[in-house]
Tab-separated table of C-alpha atoms in Angstrom:
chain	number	residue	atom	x	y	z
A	1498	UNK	CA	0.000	0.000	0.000
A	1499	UNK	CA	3.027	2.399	0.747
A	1500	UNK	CA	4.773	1.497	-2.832
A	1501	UNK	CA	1.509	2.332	-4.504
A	1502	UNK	CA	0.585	5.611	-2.226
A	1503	UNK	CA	4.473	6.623	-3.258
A	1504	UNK	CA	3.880	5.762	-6.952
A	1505	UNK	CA	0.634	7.669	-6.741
A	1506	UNK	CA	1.976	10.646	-5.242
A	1507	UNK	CA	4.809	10.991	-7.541
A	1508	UNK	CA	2.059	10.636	-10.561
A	1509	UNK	CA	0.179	13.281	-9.090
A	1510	UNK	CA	3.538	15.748	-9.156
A	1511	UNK	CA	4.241	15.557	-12.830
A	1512	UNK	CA	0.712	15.905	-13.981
A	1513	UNK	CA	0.379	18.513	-11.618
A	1514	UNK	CA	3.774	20.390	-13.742
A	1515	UNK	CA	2.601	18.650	-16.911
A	1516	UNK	CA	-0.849	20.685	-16.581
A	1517	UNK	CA	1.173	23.547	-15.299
A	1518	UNK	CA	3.363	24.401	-18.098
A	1519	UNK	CA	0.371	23.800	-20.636
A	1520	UNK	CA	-2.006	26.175	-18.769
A	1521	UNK	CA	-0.558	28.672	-21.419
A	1522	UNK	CA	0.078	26.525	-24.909
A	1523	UNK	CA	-0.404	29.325	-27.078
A	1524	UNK	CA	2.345	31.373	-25.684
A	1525	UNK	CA	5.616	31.079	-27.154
A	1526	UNK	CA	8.934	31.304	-25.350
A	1527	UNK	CA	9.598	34.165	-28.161
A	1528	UNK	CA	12.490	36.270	-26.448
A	1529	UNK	CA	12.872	34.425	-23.254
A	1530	UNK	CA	16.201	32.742	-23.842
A	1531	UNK	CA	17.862	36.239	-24.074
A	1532	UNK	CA	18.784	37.474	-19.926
A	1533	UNK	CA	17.608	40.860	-19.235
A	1534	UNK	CA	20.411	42.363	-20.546
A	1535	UNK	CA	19.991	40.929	-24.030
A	1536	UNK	CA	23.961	40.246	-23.523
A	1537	UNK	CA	23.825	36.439	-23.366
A	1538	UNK	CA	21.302	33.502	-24.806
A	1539	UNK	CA	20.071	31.008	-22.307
A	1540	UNK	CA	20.782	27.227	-23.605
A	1541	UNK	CA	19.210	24.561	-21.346
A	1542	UNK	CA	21.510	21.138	-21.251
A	1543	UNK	CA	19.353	18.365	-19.505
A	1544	UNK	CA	21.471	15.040	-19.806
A	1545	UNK	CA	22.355	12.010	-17.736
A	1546	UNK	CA	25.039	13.523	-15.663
A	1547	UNK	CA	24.625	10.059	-13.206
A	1548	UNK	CA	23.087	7.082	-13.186
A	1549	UNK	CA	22.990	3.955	-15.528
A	1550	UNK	CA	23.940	5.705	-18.280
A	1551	UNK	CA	26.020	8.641	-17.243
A	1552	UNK	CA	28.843	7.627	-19.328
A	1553	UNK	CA	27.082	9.103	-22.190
A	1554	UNK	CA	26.071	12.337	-20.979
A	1555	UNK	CA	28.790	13.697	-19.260
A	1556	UNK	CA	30.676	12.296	-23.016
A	1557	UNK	CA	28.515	14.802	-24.354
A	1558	UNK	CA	28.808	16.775	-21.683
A	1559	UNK	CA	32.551	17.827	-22.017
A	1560	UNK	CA	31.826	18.553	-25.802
A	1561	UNK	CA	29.232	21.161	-25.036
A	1562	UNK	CA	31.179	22.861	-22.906
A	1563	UNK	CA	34.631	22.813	-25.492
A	1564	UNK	CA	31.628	24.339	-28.046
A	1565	UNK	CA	30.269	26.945	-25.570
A	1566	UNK	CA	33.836	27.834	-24.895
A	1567	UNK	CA	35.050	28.416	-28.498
A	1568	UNK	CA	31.841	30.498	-29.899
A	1569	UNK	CA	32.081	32.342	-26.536
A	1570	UNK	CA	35.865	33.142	-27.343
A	1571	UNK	CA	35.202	33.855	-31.058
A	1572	UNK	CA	32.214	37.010	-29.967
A	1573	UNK	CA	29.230	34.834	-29.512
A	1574	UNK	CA	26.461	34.674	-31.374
A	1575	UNK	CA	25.869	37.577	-33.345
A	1576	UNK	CA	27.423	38.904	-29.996
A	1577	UNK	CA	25.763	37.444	-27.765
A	1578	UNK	CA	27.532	34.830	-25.184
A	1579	UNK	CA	25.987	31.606	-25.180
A	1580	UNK	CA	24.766	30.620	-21.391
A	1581	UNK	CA	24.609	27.455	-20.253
A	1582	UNK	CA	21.834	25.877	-17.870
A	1583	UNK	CA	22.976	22.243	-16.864
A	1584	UNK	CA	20.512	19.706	-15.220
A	1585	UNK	CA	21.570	16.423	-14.541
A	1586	UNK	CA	18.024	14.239	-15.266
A	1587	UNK	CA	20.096	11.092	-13.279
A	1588	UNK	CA	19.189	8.659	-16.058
A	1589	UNK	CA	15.435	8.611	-15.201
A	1590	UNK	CA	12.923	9.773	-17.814
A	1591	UNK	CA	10.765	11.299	-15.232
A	1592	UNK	CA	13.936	13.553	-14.128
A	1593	UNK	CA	14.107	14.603	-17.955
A	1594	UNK	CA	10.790	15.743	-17.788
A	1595	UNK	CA	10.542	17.338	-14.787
A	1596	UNK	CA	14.398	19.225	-15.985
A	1597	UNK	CA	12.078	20.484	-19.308
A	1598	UNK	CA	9.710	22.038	-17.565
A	1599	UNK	CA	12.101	23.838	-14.831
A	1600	UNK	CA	14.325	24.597	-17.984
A	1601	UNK	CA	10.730	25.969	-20.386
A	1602	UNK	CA	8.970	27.547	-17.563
A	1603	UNK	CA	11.747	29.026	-14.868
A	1604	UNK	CA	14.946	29.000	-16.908
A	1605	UNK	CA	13.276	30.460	-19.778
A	1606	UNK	CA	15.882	29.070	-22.131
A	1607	UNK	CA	15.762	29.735	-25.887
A	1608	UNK	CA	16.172	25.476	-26.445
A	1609	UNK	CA	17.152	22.366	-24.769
A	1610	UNK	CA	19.725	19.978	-25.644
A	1611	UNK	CA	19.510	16.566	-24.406
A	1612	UNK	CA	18.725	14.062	-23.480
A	1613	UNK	CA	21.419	11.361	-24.566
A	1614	UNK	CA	19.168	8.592	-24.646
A	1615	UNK	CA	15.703	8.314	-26.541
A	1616	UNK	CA	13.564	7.009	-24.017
A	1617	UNK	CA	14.450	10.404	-21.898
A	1618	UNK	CA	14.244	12.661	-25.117
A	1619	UNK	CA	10.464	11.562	-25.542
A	1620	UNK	CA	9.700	11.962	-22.058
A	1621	UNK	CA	10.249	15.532	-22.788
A	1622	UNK	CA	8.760	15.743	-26.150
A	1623	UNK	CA	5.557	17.478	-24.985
A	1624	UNK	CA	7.170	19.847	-22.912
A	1625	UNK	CA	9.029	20.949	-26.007
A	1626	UNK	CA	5.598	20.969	-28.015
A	1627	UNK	CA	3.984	22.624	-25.694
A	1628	UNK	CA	6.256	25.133	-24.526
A	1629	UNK	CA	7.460	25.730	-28.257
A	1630	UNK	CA	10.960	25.142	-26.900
A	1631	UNK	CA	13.183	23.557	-29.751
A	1632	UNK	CA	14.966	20.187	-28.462
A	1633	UNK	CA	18.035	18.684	-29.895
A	1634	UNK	CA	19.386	15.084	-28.338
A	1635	UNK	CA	22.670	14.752	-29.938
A	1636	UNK	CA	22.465	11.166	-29.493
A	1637	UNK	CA	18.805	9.751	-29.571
A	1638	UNK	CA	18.538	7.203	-32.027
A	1639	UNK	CA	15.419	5.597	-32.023
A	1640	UNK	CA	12.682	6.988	-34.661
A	1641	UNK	CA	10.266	7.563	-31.703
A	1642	UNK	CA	12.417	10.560	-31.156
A	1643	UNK	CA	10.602	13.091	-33.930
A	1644	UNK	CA	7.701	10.775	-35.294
A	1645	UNK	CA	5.071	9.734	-32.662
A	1646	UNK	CA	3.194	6.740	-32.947
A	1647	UNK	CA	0.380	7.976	-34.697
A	1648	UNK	CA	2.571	8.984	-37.601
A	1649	UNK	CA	2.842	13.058	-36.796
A	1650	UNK	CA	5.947	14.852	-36.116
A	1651	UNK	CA	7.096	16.170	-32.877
A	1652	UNK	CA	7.495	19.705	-33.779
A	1653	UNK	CA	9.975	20.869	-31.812
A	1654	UNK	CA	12.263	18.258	-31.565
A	1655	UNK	CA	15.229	17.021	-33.463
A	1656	UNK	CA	18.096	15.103	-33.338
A	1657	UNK	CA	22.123	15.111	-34.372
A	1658	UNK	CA	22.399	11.240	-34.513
A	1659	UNK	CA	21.216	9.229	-37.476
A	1660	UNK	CA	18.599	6.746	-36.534
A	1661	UNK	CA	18.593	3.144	-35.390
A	1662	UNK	CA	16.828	1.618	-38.645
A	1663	UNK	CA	20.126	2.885	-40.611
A	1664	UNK	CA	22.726	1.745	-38.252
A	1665	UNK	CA	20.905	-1.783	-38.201
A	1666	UNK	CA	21.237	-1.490	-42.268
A	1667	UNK	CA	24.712	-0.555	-42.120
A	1668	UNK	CA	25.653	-3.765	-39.738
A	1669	UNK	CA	23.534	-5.837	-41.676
A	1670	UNK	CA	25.280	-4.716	-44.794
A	1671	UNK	CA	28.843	-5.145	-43.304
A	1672	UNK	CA	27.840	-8.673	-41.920
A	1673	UNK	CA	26.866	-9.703	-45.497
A	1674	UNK	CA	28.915	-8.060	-47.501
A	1675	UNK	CA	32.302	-7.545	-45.550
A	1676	UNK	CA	32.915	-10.278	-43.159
A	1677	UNK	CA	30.640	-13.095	-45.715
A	1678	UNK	CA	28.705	-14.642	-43.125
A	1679	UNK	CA	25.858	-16.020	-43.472
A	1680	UNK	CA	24.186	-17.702	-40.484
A	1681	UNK	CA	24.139	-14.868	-37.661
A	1682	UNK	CA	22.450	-14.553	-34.145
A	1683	UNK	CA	21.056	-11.735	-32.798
A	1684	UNK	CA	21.110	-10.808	-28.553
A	1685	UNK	CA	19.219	-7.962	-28.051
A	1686	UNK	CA	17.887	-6.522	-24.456
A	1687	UNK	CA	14.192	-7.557	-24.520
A	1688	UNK	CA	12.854	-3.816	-22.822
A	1689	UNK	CA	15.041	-1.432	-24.785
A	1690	UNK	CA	13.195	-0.231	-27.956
A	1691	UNK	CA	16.502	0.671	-28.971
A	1692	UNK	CA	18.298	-2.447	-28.973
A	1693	UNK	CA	14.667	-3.827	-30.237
A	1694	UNK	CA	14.524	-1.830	-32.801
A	1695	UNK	CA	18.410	-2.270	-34.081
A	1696	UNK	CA	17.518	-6.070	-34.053
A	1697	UNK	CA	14.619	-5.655	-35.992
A	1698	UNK	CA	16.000	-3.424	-39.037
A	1699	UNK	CA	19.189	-5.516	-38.929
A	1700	UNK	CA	16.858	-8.304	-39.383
A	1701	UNK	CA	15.301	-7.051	-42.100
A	1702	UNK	CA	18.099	-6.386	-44.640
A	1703	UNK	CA	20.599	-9.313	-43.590
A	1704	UNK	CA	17.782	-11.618	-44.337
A	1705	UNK	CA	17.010	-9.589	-47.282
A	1706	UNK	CA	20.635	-9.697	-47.889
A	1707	UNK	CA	20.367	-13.790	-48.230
A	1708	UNK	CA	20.984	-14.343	-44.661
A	1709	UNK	CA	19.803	-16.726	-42.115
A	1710	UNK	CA	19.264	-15.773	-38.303
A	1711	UNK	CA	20.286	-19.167	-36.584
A	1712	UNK	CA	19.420	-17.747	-33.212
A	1713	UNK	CA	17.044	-14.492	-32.308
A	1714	UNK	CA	17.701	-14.322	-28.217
A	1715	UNK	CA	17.070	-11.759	-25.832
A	1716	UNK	CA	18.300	-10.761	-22.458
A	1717	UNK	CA	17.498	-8.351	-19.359
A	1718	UNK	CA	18.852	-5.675	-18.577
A	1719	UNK	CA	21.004	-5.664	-14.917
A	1720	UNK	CA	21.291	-9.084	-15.408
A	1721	UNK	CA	25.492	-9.740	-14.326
A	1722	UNK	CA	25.164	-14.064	-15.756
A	1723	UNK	CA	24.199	-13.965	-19.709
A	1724	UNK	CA	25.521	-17.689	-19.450
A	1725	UNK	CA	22.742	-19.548	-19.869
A	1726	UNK	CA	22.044	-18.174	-22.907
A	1727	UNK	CA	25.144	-17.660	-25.003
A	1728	UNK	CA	25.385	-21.623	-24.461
A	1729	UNK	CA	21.927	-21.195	-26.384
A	1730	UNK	CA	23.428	-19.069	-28.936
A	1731	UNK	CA	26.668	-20.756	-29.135
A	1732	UNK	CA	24.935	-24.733	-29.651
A	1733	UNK	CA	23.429	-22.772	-33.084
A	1734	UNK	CA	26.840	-22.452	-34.167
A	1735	UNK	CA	26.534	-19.033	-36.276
A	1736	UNK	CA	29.497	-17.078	-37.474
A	1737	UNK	CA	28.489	-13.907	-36.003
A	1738	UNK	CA	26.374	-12.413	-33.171
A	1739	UNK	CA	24.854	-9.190	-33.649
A	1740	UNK	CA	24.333	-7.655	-30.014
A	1741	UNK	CA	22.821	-4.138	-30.036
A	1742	UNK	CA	22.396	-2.746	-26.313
A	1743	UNK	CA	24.481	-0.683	-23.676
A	1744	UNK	CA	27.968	-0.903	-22.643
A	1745	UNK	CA	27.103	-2.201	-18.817
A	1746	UNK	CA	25.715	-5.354	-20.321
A	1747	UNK	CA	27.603	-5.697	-23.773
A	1748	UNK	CA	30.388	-5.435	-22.110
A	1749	UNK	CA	29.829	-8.583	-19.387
A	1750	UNK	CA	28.208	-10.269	-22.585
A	1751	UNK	CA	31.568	-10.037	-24.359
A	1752	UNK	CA	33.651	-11.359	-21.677
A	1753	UNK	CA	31.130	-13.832	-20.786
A	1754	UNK	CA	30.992	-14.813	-24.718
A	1755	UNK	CA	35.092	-15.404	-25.006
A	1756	UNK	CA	35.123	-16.965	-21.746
A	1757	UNK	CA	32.860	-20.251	-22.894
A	1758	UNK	CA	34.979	-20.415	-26.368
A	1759	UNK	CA	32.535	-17.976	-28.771
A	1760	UNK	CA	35.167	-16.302	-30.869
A	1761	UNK	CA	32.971	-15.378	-33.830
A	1762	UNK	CA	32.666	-11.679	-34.815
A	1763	UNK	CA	30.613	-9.742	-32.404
A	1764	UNK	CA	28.847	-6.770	-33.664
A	1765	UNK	CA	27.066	-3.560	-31.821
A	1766	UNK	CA	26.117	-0.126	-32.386
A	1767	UNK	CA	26.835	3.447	-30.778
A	1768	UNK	CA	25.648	1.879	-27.185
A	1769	UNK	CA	28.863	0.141	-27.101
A	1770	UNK	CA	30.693	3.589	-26.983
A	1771	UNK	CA	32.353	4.054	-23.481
A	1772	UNK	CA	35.527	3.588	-21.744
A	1773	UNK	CA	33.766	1.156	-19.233
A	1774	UNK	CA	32.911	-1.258	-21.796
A	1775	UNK	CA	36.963	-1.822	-22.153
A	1776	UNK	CA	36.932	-2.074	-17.782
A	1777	UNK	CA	34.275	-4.831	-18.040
A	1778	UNK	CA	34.674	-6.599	-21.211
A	1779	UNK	CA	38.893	-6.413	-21.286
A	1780	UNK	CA	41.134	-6.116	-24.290
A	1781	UNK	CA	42.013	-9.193	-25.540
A	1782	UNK	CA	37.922	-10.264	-25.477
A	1783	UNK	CA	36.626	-6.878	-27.744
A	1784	UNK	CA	39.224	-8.271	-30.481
A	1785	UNK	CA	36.764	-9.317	-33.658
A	1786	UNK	CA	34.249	-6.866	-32.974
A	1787	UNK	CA	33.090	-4.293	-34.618
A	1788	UNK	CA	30.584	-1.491	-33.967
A	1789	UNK	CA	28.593	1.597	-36.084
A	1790	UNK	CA	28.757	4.726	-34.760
A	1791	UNK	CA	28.555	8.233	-35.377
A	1792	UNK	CA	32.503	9.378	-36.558
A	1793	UNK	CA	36.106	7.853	-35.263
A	1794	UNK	CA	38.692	10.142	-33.884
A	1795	UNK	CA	41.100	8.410	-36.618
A	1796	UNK	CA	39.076	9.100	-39.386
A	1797	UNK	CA	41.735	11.136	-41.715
A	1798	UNK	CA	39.230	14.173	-42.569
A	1799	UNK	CA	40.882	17.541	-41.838
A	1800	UNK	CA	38.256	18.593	-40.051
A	1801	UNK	CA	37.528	15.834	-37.405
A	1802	UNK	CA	41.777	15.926	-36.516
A	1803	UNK	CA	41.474	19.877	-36.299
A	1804	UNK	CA	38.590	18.854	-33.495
A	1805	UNK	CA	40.456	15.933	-32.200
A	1806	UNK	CA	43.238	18.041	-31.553
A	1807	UNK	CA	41.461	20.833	-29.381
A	1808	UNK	CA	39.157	18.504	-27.010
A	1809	UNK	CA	42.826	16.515	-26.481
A	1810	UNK	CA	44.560	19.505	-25.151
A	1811	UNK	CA	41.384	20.606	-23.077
A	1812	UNK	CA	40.668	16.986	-21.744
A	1813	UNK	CA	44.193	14.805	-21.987
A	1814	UNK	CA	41.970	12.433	-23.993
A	1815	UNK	CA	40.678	11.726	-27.537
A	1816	UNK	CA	36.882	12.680	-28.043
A	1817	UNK	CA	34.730	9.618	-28.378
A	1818	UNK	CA	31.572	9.732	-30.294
A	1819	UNK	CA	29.047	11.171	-27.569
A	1820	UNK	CA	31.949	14.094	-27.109
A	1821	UNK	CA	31.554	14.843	-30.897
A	1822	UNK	CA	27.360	14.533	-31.020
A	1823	UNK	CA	27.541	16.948	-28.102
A	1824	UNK	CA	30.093	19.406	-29.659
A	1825	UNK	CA	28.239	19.299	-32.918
A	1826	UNK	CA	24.547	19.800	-30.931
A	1827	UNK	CA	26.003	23.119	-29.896
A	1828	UNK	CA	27.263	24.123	-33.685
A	1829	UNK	CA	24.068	22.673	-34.932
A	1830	UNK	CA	21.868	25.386	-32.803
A	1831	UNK	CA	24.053	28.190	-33.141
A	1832	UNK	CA	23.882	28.187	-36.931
A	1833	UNK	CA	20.034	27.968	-36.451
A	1834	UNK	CA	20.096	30.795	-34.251
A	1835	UNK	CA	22.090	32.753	-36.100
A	1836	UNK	CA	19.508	32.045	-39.488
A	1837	UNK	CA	16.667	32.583	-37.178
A	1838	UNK	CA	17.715	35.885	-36.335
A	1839	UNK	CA	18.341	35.883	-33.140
A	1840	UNK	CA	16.143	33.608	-29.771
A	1841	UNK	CA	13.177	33.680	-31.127
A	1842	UNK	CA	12.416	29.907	-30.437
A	1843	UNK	CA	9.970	29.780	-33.152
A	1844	UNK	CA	12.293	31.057	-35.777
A	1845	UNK	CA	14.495	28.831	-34.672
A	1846	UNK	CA	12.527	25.734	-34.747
A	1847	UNK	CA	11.791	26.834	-38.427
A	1848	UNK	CA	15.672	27.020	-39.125
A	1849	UNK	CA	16.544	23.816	-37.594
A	1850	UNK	CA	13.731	22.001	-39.333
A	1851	UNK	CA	15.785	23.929	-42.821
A	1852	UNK	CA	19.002	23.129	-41.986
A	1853	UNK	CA	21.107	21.514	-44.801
A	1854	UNK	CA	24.527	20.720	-45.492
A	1855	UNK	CA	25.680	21.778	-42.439
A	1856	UNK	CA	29.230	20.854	-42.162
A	1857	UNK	CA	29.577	19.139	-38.797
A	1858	UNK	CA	31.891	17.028	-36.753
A	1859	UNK	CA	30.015	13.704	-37.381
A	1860	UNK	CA	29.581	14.474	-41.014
A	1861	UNK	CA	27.609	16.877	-43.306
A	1862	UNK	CA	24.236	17.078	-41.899
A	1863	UNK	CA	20.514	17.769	-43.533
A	1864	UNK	CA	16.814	16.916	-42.101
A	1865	UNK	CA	14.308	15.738	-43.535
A	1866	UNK	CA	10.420	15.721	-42.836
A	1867	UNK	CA	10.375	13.741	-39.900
A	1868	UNK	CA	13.381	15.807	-38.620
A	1869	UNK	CA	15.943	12.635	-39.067
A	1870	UNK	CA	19.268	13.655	-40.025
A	1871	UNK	CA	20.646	12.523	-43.178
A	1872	UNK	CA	24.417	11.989	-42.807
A	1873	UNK	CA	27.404	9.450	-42.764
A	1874	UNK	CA	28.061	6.366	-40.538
A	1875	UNK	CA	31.383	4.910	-39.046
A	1876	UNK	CA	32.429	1.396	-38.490
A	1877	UNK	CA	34.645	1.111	-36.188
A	1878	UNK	CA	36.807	-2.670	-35.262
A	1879	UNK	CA	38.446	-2.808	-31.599
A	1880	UNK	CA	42.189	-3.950	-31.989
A	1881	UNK	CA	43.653	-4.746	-28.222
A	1882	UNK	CA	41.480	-2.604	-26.369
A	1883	UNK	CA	41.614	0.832	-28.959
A	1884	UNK	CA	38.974	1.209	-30.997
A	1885	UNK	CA	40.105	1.611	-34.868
A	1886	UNK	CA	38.379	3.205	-38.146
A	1887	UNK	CA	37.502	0.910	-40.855
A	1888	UNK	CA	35.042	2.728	-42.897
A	1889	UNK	CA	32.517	5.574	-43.624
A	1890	UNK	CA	28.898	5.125	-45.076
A	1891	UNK	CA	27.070	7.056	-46.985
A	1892	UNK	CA	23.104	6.952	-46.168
């Protein structure tokens, strides 16, 4: 009775803000990102700063802030400093939402950026909607994202990342056509509509590719023994396992896999990207795998060793993935910005929703009508614990 009087009572909040910051729908945020003294633009950042996937947003995190800092340095936008308002939503959708309304309705920024994953991204759809409040997740994959389920676009939201149906083409394609494998099994995490939905596209084309799926498992999430069910996988005898999920179980999976003798080609996507997966899975186990994701840090293009360069002498590292998606969110909203005319959120909206051929980071970027990105994909094959680029595809 006490779980379901707690439960009830945190329900009640968040409708309670929901109805809040719709009592006024018809109002737009107009000016509101601009501070009093029409010196700076407010930018609201609401990513997962802790929690089960922190990794990823304080990754994204560091390239915000190496953004901020050079547009700052270089006079701003149109002159105006860019401000930062940072909210750590603790890897909890309900935290994202509750961070879009404090960030719409007290903040009064002129857009949000984040959240990392999709599941917290939608959570604040509506808010963004509502509030007319353009979003940006530099990292949200899943389609859900910008199209709803009844087929209509989300407005006010957008995305830097390509989507999952293309990365599950894309691994498909390399399965088929690089590595020449034809009997596969896929392990995918049975409540992530992410890892579902990379399953199913990748599927779709590796079968349509003339490929047979020997072995469809699943697995759940937290779970530390995937055991049981590689022997599953592993009595099927395929010559490669596609496993699209998060680092904190692909990497256990991995070591797990090489530990019982499964030394076939392993496969992921842009989950895989963190330096815990190397902690859990080790070195000499990530040899033979291979992941998509959104650019490599050893990719020879002028322009990504330019940015490799600077985030290395800010952070004493080289910028992974989520660093560059969060980087490029930053350039991606100035240039709207600056089109729009200055923080009028509506004009901006209308820019973002224009932008093309936008040179970026993770590779020249356009939307289309559902306000998907159309733009390149990495594949990237670890080699002792470093993670090394193979290729670049086109959509």
């Amino acid at each position: 009775m006490k779980k379901w009087l707690s439960v009830f009572a945190v329900s009640t909040l968040i409708v309670g803000l929901l109805a809040a910051c719709g009592a006024d729908n018809d109002t737009s945020s107009g000016e509101s990102g601009e501070s009093n003294d029409s010196d700076t633009i407010k930018i609201g950042v609401n990513l997962e700063l802790s929690g089960a996937v922190a990794s990823y947003g304080t990754s994204e995190a560091a390239g915000i802030d190496l953004a901020v800092e050079e547009i700052n340095a270089a006079g701003g936008i149109e002159g105006k400093q860019i401000e930062i308002v940072k909210i750590d939503n603790k890897s909890d959708n309900a935290e994202a939402t509750s961070a879009a309304i404090r960030l719409a309705e007290q903040d009064k920024v002129v857009a949000i950026i984040g959240a990392a994953t999709s599941g917290a991204t939608v959570a604040q759809a509506q808010i963004a909607n509502d509030k007319q409040v353009p979003l940006i997740s530099p990292s949200g994959t899943s389609p859900s994202v910008t199209v709803r389920e009844d087929g209509g676009v989300n407005e006010y939201v957008f995305r830097t990342s390509f989507i999952d149906p293309f990365q599950g083409t894309v691994a498909a394609n390399f399965a088929a056509n690089e590595l020449k494998v034809k009997n596969v099994a896929i392990y995918s995490d049975n409540a992530s509509d992410y890892s579902k939905g990379l399953a199913a596209s990748f599927k779709k084309d590796f079968e349509a590719a003339g490929g047979k799926i020997v072995a469809n498992e699943s697995y759940v999430a937290k779970d530390p023994d995937f055991r049981s069910t590689l022997t599953r996988i592993k009595s099927a005898d395929p010559e490669f396992i596609f496993i699209p999920g998060y680092y904190e179980e692909v990497g256990l999976i991995v070591k797990q896999a090489r530990e019982m003798g499964i030394d076939v080609p392993l496969m992921g996507a842009d989950g895989w990207d963190s330096p815990i997966l190397l902690d859990l899975a080790g070195a000499e186990a990530l040899n033979n795998t291979f992941t998509t994701n959104h650019y490599s840090s050893e990719d020879p293009d002028g322009k990504i060793q330019e940015f490799s360069k600077k985030f290395e002498g800010k952070y004493g590292k080289a910028p992974d993935a989520f660093n560059a998606l969060g980087y490029d969110t930053v350039y991606l909203l100035a240039d709207a910005i600056k089109r729009a005319g200055g923080a009028d959120s509506v004009k901006i909206k209308d820019a973002l929703a224009e932008t093309k051929d936008l040179e970026l980071i993770t590779g020249l970027y356009s939307v289309d009508e559902n306000h998907h990105p159309i733009k390149s994909a990495t594949i990237l094959e670890y080699q002792d614990g470093e993670t090394v680029f193979k290729t670049k595809v086109n959509p």
